[in-house]
mmCIF file of C-alpha atoms in Angstrom:
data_model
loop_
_atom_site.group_PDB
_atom_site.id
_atom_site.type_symbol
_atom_site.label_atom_id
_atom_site.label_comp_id
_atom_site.label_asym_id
_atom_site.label_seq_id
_atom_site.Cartn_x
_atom_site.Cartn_y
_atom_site.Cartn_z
ATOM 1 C CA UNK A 1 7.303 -13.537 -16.673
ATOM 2 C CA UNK A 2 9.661 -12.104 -14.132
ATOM 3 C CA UNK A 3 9.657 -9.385 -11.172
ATOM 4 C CA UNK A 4 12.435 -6.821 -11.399
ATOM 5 C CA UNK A 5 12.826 -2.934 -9.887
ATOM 6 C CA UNK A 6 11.936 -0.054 -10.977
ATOM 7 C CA UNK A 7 15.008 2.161 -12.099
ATOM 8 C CA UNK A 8 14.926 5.570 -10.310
ATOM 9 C CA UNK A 9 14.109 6.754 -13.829
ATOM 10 C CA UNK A 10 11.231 4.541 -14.555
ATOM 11 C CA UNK A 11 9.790 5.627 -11.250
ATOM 12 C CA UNK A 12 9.408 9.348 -11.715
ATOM 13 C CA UNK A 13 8.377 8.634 -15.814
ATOM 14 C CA UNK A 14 5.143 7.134 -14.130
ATOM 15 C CA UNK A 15 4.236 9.440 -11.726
ATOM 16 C CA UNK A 16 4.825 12.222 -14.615
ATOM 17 C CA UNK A 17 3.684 10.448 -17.889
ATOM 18 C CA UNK A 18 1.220 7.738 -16.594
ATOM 19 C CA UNK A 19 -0.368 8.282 -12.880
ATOM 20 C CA UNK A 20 -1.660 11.435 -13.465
ATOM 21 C CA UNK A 21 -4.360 9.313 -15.457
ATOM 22 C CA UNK A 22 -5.227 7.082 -12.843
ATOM 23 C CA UNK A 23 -6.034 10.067 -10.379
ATOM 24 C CA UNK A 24 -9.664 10.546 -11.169
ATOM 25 C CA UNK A 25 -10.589 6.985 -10.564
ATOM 26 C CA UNK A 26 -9.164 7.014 -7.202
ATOM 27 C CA UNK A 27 -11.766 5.866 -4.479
ATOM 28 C CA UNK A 28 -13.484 8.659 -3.810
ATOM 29 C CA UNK A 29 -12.727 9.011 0.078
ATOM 30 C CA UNK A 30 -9.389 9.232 -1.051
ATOM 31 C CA UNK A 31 -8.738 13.025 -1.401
ATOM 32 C CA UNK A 32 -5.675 15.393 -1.093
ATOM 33 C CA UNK A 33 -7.225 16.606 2.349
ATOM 34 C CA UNK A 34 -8.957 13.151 3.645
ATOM 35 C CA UNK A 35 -6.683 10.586 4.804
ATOM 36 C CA UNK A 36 -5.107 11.803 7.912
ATOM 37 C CA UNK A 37 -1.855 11.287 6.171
ATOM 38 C CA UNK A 38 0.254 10.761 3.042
ATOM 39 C CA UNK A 39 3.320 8.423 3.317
ATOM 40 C CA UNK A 40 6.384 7.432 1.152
ATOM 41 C CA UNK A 41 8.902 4.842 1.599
ATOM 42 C CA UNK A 42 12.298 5.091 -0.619
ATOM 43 C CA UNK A 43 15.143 2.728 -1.537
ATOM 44 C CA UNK A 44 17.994 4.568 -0.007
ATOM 45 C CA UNK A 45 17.348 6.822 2.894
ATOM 46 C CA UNK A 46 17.399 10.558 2.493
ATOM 47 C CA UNK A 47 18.973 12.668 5.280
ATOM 48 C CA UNK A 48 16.889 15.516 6.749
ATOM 49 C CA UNK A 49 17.759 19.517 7.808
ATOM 50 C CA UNK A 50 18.724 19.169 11.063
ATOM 51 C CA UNK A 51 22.248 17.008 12.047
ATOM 52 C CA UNK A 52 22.653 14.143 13.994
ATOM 53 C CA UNK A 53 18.982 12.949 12.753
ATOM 54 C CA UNK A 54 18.732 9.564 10.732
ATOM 55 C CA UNK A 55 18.637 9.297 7.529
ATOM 56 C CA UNK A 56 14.989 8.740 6.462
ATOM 57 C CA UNK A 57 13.705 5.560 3.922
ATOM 58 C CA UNK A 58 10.007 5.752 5.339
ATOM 59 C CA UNK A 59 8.153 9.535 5.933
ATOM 60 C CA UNK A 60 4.658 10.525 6.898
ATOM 61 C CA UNK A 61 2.996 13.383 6.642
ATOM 62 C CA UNK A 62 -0.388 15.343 8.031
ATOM 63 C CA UNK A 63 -2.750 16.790 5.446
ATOM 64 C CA UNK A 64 -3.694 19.059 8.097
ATOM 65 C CA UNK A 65 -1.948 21.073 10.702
ATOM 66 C CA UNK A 66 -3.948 21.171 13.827
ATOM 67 C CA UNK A 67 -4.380 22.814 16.910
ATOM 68 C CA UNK A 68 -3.653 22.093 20.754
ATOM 69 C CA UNK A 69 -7.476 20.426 20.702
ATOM 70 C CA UNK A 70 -7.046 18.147 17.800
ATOM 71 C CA UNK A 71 -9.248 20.435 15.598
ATOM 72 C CA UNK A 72 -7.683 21.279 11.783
ATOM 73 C CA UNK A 73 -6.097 25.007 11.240
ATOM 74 C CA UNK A 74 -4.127 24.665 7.607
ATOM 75 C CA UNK A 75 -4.131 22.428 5.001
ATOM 76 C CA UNK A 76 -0.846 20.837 3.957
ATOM 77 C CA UNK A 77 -2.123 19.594 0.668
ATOM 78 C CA UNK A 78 -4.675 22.148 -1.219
ATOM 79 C CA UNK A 79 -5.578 19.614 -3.900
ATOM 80 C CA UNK A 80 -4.309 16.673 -5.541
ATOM 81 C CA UNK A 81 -1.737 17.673 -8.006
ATOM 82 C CA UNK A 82 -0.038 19.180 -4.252
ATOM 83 C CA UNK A 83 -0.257 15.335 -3.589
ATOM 84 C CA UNK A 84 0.977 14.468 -6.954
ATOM 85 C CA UNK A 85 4.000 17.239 -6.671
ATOM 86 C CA UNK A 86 4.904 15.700 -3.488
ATOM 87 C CA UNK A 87 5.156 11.831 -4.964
ATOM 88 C CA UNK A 88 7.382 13.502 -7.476
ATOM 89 C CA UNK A 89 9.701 15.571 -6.026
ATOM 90 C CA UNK A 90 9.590 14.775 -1.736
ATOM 91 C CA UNK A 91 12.851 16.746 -0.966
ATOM 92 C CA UNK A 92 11.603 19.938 -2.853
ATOM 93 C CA UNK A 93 7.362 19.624 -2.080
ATOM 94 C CA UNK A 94 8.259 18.739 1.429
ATOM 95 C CA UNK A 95 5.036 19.848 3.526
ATOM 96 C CA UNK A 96 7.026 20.421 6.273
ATOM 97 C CA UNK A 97 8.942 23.006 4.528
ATOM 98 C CA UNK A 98 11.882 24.630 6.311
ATOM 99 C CA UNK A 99 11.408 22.507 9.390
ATOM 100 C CA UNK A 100 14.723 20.689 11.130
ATOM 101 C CA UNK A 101 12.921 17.536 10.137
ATOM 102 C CA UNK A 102 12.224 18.061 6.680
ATOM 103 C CA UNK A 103 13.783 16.213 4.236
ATOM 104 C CA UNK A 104 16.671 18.135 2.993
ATOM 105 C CA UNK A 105 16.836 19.654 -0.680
ATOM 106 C CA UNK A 106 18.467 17.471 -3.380
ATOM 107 C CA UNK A 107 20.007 20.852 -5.165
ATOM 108 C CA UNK A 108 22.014 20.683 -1.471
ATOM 109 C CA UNK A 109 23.428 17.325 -1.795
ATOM 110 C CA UNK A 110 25.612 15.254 -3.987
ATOM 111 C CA UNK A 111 22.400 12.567 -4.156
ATOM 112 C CA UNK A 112 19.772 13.016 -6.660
ATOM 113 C CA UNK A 113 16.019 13.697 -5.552
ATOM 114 C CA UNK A 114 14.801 10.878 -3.718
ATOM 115 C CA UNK A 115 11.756 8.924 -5.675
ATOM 116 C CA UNK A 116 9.463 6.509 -3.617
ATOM 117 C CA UNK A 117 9.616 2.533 -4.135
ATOM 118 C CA UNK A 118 6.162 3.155 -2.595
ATOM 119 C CA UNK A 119 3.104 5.327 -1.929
ATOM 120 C CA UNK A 120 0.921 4.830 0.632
ATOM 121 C CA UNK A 121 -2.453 6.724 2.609
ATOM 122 C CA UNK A 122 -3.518 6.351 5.975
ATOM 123 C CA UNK A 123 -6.877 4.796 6.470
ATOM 124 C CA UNK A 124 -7.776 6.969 9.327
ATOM 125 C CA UNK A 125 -9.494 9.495 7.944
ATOM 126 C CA UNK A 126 -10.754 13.181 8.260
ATOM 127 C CA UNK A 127 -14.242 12.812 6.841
ATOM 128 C CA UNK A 128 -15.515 9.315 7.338
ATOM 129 C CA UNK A 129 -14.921 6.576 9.347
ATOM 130 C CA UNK A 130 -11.558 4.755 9.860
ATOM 131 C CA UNK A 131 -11.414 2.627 6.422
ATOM 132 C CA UNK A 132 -11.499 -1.211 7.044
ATOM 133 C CA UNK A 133 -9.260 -3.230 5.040
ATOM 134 C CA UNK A 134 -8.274 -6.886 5.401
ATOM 135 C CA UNK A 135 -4.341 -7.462 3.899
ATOM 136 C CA UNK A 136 -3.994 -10.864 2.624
ATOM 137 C CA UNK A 137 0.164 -11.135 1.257
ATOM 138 C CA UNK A 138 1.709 -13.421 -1.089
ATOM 139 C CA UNK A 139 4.879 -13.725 1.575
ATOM 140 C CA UNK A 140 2.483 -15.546 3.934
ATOM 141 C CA UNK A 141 0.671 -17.951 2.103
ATOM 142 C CA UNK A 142 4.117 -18.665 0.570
ATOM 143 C CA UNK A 143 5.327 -19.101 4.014
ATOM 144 C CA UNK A 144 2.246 -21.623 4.934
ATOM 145 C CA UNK A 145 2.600 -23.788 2.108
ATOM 146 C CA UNK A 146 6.856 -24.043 2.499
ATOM 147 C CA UNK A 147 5.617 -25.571 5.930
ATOM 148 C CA UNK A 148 3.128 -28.252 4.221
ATOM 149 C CA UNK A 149 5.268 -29.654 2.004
ATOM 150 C CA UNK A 150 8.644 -29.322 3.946
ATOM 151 C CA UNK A 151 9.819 -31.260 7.278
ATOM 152 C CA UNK A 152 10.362 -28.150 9.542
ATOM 153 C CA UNK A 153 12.370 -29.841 12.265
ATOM 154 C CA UNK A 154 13.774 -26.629 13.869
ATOM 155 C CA UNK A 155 10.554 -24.738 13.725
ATOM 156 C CA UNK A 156 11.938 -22.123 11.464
ATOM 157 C CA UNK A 157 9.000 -21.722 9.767
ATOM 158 C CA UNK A 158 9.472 -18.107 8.705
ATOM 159 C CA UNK A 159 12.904 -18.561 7.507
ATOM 160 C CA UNK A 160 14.681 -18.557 4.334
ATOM 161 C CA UNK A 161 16.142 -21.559 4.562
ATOM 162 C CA UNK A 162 12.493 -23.069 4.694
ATOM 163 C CA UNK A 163 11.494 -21.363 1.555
ATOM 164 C CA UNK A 164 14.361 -22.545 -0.566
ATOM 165 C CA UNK A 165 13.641 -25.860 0.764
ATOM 166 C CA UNK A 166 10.287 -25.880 -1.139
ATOM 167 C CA UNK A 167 11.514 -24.208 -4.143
ATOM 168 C CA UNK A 168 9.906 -21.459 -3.598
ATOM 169 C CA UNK A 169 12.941 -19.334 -4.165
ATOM 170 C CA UNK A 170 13.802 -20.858 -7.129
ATOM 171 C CA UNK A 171 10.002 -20.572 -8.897
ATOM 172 C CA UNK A 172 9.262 -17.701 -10.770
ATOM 173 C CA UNK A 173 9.420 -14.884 -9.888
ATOM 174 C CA UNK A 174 12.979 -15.973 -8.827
ATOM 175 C CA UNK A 175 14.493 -14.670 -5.894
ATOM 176 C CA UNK A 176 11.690 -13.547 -3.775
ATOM 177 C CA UNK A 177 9.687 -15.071 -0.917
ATOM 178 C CA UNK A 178 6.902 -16.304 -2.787
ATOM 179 C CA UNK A 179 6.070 -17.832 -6.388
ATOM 180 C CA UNK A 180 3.337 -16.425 -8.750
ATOM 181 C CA UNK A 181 0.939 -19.835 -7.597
ATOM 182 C CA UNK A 182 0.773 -18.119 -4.267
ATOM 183 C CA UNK A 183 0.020 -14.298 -5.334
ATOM 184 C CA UNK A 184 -3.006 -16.213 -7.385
ATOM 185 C CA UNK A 185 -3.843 -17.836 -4.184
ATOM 186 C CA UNK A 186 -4.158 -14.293 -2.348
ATOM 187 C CA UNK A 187 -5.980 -12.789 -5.223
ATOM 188 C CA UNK A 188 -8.801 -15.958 -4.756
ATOM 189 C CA UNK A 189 -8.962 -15.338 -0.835
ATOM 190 C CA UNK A 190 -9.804 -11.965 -1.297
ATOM 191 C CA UNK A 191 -12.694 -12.489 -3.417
ATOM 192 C CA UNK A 192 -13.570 -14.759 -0.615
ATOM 193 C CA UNK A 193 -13.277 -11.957 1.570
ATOM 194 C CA UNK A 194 -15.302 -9.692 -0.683
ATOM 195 C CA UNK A 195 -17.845 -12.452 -0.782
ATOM 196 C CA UNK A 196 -17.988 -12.781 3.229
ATOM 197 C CA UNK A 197 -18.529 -9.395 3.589
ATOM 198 C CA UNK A 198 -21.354 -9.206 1.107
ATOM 199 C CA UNK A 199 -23.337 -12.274 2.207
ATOM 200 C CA UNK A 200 -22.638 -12.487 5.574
ATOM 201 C CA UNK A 201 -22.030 -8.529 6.395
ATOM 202 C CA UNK A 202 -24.984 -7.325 4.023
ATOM 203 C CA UNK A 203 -22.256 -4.915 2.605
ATOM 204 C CA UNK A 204 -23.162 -2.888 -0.436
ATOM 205 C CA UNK A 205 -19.338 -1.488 -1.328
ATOM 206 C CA UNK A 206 -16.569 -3.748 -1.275
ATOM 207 C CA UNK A 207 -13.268 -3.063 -2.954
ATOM 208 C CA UNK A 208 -10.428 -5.680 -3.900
ATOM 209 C CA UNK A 209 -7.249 -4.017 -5.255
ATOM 210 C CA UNK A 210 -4.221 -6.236 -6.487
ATOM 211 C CA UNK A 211 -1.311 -4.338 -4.430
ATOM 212 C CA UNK A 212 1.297 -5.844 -6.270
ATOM 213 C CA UNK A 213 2.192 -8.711 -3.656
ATOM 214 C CA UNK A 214 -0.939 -9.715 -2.508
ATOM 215 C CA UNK A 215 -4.497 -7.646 -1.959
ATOM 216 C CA UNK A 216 -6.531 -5.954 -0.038
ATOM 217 C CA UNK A 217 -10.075 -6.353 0.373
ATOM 218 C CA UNK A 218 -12.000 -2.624 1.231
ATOM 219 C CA UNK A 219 -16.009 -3.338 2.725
ATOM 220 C CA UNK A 220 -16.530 0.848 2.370
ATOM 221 C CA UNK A 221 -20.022 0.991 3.934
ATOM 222 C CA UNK A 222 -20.297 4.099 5.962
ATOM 223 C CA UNK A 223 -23.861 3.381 7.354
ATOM 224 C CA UNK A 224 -23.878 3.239 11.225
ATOM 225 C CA UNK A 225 -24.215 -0.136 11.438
ATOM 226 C CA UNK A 226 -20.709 -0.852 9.223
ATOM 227 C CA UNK A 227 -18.843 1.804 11.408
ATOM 228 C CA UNK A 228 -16.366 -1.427 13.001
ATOM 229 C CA UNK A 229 -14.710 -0.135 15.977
ATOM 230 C CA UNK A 230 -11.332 -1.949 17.472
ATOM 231 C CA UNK A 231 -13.343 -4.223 19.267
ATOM 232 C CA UNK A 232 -15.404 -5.253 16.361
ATOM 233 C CA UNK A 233 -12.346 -5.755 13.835
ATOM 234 C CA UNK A 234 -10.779 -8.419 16.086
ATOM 235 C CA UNK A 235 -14.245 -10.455 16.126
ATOM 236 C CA UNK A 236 -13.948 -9.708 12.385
ATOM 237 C CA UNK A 237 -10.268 -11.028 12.058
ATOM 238 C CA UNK A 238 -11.183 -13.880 14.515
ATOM 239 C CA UNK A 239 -14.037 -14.754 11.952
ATOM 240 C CA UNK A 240 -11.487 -14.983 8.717
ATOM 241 C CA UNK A 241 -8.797 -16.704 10.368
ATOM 242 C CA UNK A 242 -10.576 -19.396 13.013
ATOM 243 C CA UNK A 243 -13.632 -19.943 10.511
ATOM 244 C CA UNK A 244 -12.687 -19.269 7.225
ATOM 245 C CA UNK A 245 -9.198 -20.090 7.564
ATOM 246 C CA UNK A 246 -8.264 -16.982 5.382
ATOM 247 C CA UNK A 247 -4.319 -15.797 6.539
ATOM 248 C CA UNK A 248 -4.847 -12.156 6.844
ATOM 249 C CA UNK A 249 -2.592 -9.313 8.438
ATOM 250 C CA UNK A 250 -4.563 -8.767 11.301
ATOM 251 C CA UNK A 251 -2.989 -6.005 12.492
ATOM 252 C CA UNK A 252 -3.929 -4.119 9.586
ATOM 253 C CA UNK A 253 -7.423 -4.673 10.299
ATOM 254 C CA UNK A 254 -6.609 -3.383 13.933
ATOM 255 C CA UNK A 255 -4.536 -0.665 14.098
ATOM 256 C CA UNK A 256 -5.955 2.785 13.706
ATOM 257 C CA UNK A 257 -2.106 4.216 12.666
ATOM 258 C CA UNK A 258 -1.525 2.116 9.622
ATOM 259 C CA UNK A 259 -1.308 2.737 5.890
ATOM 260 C CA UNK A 260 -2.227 1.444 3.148
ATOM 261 C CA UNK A 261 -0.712 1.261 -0.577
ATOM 262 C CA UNK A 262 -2.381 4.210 -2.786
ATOM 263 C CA UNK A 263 -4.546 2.497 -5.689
ATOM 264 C CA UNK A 264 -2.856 2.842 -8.883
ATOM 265 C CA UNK A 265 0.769 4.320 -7.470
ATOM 266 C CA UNK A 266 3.735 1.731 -8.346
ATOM 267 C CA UNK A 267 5.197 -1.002 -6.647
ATOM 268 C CA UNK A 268 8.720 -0.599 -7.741
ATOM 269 C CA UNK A 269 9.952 -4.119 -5.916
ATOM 270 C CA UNK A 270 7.996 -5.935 -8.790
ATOM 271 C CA UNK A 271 7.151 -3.056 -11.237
ATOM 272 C CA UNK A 272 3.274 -3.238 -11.131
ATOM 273 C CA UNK A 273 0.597 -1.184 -10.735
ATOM 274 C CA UNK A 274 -1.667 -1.216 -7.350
ATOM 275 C CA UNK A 275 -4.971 -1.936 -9.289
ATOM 276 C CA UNK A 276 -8.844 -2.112 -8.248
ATOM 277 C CA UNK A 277 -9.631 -5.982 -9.915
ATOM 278 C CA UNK A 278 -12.906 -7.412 -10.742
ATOM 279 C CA UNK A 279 -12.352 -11.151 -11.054
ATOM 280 C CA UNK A 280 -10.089 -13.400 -9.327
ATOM 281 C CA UNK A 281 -8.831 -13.993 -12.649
ATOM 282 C CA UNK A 282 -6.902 -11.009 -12.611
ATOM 283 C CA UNK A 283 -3.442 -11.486 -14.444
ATOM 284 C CA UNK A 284 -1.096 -9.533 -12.878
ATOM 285 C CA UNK A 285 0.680 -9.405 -16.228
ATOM 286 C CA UNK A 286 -1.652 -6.823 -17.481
ATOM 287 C CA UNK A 287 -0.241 -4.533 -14.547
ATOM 288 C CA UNK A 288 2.484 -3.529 -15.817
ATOM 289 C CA UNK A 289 3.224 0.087 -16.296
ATOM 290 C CA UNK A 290 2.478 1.875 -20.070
ATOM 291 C CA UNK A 291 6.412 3.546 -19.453
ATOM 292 C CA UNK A 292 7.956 0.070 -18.606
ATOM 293 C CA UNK A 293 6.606 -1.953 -21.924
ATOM 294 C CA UNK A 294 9.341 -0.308 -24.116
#
């Protein structure tokens, strides 16, 4: 079993033939009009209207438009299949519309429409707390272990060098920064996670999605008692790092602004789907796309 990328073809047969599927066994917070915001990242940057502005690989954007007081005016995304029309086509369902800093139509340009390596939601949210996820990635325990087993003299830890060193570069899948032992190894810690939350947290809805180099582990309680503030989340990633020894993202658990990968969209760097996961003997294997097995 390798990794490869998704062809700018295979990307859009998904989100046309295959996601569409998925959509009404998304987590139910996550609505066309409840995450603050929507975000895409692309392969190749796509310019926008107005010149002299960047080229764009990464955009966000609002589900609302809101006033000078914070408070929401106009929706930018009416229901899902808006959401859905915007993964598809983000030059021509641009919610920004004729703004300078919209992204600029593909009929315009000698570039065909852009189609996102990723999808992702922010976990602030409109109508329930900020969502609390812990990130646990492949990339770091690969990292941890390439320091075990090799001398690291110059205390490049994080380096390539290191990696190849171990053979980590070399072990399937071949080429990246981590071998399928260690995306195993993520997929345990986050049923430790799950596990920490639930006997140690009392939590009654937990959530561990394979996201295609790593997890994330969701505790979705919205009780009073489970609404963890900034303050609270360090304690929390204090607690799985110091105690446990789990080696988390912590500023995912932290920061307010970040995103998150959407369950069930593709990760074209490796060609799998971001999938909910009930054992930690999920085989990634079986998420592969329906469009790719031809």
């Amino acid at each position: 079993m390798s990794w490869r990328h998704a062809t700018h073809e295979e990307i859009y047969r998904y989100y046309t033939e295959e996601f569409p599927s998925y959509v009404d066994e998304l987590p139910s917070f996550i609505t066309a009009k409840g995450p603050k915001q929507y975000a895409l990242a692309f392969r190749e940057p796509h310019p926008v209207r107005k010149d002299g502005v960047p080229d764009k690989d990464f955009i966000r954007r609002d589900t609302w438009q809101t006033n000078a007081s914070g408070d929401r005016t106009s929706a930018a995304f009416h229901d899902f299949d808006d959401v859905l029309e915007f993964i598809r086509h983000p030059a021509r369902n641009d919610p920004l519309g004729r703004s300078d800093f919209a992204l600029v139509d593909p009929d315009l340009l000698d570039k065909p429409d852009p189609r996102p390596n990723a999808v992702y939601y922010a976990l602030d949210h409109w109508e329930r707390p900020w969502v609390l996820l812990i990130d646990i990635d492949a990339k770091t325990i690969a990292r941890e272990r390439a320091t075990r087993v090799v001398s690291d003299e110059d205390g490049s830890g994080d380096s390539e060098e290191l990696l190849d060193a171990a053979g980590i570069l070399d072990a399937d899948p071949a080429g990246y920064p981590y071998a399928f032992d260690d995306i195993d190894q993520a997929i345990e810690y986050g049923f430790e996670v799950r596990d920490i939350f639930e006997d140690d947290f009392n939590a009654e809805e937990t959530m561990v999605v394979y996201s295609g180099q790593g997890v994330h582990v969701y505790l979705l309680d919205t009780d009073l008692s489970h609404r963890y503030d900034a303050k609270s989340r360090e304690v929390l990633n204090d607690l799985l790092q110091d105690t446990y020894e789990i080696p988390i993202d912590p500023v995912v658990t932290a920061d307010r602004r970040r995103v998150a990968r959407l369950p069930y969209s593709l990760h074209a760097d490796v060609c799998r789907i971001v999938t909910p996961i009930e054992s930690p003997n999920f085989d990634v294997r079986s998420a592969r796309p329906e469009v790719l097995r031809e």
